[in-house]
mmCIF file with all atom_site columns, C-alpha atoms in Angstrom:
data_model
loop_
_atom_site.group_PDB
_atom_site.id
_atom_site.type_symbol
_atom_site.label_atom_id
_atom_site.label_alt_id
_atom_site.label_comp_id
_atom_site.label_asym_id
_atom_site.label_entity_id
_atom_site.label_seq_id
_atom_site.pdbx_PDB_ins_code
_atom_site.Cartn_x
_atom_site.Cartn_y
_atom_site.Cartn_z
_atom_site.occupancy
_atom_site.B_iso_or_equiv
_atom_site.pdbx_formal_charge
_atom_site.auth_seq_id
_atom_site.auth_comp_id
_atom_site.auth_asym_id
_atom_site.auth_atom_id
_atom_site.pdbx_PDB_model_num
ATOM 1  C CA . UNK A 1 1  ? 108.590 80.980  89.005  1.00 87.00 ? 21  UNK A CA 1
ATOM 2  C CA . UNK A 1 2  ? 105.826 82.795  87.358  1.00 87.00 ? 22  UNK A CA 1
ATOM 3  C CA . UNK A 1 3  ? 105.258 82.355  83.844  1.00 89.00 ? 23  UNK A CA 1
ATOM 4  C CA . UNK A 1 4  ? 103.909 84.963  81.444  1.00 87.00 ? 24  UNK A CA 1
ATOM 5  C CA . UNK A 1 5  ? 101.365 82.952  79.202  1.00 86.00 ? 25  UNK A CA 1
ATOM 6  C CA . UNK A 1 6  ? 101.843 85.458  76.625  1.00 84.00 ? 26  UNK A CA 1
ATOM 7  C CA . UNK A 1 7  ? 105.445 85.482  75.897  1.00 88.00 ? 27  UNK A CA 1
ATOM 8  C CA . UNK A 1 8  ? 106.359 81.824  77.914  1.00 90.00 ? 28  UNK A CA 1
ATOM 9  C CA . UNK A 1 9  ? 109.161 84.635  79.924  1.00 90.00 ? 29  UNK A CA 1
ATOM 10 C CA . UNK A 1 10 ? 109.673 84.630  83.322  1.00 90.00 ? 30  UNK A CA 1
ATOM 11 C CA . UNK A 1 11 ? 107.348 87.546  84.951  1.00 87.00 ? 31  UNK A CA 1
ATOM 12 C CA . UNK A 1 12 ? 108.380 86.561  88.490  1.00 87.00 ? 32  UNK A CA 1
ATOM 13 C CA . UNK A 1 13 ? 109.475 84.557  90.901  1.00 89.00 ? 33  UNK A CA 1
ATOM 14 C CA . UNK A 1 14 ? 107.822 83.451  94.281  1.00 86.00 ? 34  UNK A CA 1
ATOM 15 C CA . UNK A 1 15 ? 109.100 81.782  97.758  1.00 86.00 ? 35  UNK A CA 1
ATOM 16 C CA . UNK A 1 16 ? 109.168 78.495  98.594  1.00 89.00 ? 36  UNK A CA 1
ATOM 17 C CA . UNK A 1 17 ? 107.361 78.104  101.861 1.00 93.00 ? 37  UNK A CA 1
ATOM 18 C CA . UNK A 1 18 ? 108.900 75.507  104.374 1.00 95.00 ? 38  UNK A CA 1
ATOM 19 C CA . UNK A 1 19 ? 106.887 74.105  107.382 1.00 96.00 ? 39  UNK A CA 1
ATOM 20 C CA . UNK A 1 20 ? 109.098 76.323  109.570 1.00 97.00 ? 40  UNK A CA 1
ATOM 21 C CA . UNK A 1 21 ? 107.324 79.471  107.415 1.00 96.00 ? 41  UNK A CA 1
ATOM 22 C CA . UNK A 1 22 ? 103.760 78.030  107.557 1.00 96.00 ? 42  UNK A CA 1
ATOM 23 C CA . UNK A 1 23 ? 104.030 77.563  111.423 1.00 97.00 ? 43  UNK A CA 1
ATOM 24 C CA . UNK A 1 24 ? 105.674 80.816  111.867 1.00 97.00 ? 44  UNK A CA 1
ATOM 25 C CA . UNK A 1 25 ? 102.637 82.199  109.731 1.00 97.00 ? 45  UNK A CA 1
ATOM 26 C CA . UNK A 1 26 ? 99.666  80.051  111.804 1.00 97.00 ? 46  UNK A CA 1
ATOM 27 C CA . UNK A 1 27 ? 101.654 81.851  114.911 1.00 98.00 ? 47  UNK A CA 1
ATOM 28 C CA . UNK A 1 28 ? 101.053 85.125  113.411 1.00 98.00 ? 48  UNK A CA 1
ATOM 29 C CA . UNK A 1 29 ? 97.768  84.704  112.825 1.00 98.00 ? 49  UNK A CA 1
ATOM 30 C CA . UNK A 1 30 ? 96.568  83.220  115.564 1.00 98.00 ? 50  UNK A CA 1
ATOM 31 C CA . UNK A 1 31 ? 97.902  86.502  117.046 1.00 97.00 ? 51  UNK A CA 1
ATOM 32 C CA . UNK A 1 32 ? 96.942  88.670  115.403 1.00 97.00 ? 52  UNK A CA 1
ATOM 33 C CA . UNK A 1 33 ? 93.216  87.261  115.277 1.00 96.00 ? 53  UNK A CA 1
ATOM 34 C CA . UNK A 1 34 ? 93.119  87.274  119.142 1.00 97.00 ? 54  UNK A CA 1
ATOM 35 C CA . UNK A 1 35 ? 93.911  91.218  118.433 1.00 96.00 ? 55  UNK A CA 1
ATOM 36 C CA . UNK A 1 36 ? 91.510  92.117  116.131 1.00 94.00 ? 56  UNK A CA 1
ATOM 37 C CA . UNK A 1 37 ? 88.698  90.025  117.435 1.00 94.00 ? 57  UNK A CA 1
ATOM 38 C CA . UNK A 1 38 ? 88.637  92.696  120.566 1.00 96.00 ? 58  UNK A CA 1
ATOM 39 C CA . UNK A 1 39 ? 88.337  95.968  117.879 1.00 95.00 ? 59  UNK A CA 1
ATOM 40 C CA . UNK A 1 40 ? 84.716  96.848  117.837 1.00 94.00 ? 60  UNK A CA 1
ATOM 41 C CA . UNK A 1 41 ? 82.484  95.887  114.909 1.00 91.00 ? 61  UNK A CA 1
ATOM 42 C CA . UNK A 1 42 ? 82.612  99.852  114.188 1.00 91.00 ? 62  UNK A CA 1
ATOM 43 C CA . UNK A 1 43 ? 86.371  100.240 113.747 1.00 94.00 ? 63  UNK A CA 1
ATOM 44 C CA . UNK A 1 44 ? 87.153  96.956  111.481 1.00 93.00 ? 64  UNK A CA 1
ATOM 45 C CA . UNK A 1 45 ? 84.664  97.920  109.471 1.00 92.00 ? 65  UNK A CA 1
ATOM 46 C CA . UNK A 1 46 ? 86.569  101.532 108.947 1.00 93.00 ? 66  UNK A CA 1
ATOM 47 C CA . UNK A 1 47 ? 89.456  98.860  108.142 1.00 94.00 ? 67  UNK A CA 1
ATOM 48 C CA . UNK A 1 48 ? 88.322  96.914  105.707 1.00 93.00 ? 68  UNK A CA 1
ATOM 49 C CA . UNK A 1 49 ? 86.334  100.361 104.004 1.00 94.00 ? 69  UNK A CA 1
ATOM 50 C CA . UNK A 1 50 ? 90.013  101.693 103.783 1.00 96.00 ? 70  UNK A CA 1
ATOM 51 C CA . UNK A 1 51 ? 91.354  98.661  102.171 1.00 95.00 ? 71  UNK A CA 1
ATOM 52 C CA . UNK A 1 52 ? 89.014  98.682  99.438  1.00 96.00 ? 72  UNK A CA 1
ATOM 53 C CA . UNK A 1 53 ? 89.854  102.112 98.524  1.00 97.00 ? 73  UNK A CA 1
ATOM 54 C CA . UNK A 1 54 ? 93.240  101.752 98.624  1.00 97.00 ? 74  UNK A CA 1
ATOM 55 C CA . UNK A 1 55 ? 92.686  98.872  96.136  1.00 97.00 ? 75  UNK A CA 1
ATOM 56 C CA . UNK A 1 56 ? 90.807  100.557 94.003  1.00 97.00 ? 76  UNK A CA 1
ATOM 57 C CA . UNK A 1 57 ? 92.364  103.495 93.913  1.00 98.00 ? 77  UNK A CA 1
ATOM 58 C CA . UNK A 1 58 ? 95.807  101.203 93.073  1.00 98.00 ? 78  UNK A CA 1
ATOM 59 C CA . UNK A 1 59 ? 93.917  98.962  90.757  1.00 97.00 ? 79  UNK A CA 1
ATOM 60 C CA . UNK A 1 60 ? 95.835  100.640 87.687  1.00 97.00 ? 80  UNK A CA 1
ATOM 61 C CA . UNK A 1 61 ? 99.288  99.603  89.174  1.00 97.00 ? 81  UNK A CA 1
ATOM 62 C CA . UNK A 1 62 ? 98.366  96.194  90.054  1.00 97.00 ? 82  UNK A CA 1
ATOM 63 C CA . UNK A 1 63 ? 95.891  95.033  86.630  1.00 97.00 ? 83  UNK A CA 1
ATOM 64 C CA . UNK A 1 64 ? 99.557  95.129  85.043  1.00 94.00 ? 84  UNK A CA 1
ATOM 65 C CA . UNK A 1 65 ? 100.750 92.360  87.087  1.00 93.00 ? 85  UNK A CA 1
ATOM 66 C CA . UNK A 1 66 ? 97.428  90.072  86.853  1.00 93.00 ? 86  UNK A CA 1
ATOM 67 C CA . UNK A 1 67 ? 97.814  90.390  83.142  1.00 92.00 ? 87  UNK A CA 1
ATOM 68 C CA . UNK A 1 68 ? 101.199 89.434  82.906  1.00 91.00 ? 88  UNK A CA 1
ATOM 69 C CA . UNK A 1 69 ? 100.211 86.412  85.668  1.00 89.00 ? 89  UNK A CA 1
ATOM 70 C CA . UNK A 1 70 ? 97.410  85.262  83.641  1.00 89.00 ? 90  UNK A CA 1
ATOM 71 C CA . UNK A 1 71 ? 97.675  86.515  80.370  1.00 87.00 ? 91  UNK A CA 1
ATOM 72 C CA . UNK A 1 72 ? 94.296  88.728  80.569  1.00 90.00 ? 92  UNK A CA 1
ATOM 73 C CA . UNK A 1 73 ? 93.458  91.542  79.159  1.00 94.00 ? 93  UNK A CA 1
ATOM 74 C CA . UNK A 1 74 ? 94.242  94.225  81.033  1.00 95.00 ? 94  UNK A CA 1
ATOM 75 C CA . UNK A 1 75 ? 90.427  95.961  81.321  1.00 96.00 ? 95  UNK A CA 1
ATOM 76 C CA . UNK A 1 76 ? 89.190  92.347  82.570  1.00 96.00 ? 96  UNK A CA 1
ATOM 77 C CA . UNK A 1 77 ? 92.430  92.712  85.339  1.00 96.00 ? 97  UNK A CA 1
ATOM 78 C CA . UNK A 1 78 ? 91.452  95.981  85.913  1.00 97.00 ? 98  UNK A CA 1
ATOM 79 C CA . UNK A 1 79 ? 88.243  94.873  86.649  1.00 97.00 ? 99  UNK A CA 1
ATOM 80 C CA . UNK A 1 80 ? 88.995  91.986  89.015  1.00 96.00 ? 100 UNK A CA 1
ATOM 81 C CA . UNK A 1 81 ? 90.812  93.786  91.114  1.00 97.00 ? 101 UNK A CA 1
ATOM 82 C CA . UNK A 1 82 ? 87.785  96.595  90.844  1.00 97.00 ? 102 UNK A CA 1
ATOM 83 C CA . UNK A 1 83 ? 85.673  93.355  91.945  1.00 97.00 ? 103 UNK A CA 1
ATOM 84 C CA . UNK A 1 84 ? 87.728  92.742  95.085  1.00 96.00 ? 104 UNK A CA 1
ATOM 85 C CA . UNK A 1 85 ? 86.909  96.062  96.143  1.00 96.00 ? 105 UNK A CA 1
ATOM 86 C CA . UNK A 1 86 ? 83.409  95.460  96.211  1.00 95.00 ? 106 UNK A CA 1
ATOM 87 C CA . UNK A 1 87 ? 83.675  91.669  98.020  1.00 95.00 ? 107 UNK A CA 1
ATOM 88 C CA . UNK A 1 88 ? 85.431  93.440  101.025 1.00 94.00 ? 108 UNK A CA 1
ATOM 89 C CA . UNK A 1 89 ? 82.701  96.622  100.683 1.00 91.00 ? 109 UNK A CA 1
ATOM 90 C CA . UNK A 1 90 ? 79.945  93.424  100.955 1.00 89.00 ? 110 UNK A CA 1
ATOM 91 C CA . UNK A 1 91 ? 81.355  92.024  103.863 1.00 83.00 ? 111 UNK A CA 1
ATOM 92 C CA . UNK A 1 92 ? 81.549  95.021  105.602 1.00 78.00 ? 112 UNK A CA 1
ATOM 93 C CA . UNK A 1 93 ? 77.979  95.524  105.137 1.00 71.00 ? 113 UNK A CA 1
ATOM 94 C CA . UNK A 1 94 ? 77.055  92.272  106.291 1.00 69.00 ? 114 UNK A CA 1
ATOM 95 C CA . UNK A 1 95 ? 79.053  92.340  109.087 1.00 58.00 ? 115 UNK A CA 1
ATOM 96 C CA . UNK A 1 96 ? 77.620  95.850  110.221 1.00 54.00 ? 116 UNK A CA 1
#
């Protein structure tokens, strides 16, 4: 259960992971790594640029949720997820 520092309500709740989940999720990716360690440099790079769009162009849908997580304001959420962005536009660059 996630609570909202703000109010002390319930803002969400979250899974319980078993070992059986954790395994399953090592399995996946395990696989998936042995997939995208064959896509060229090039193309993950496109990837990742694409992520960080889509996360800042969403930023305004998902600041709402940070705040409510972690009782922020919503400009500083806004901004963190704005922040993200720009990790994944650094590693791109330092991967290229």
């Amino acid at each position: 259960m996630v609570i909202n520092p703000a109010t002390g309500e319930p803002a969400g709740k979250l899974a319980h992971a078993e070992r059986a989940d954790l395994d399953r999720a090592l399995e996946a990716a395990d696989k998936g790594f042995r997939v995208w360690r064959k896509v060229s440099a090039y193309d993950r790079s496109k990837v990742m640029r694409k992520a960080a769009d889509l996360l800042r162009s969403r930023a305004g849908a998902i600041a709402p949720y940070l705040t409510q997580e972690q009782g922020k304001p919503l400009p500083e959420a806004k901004g963190e997820v704005m922040a993200g962005a720009v990790v994944i536009d650094r590693r791109c660059h330092s991967a290229a």
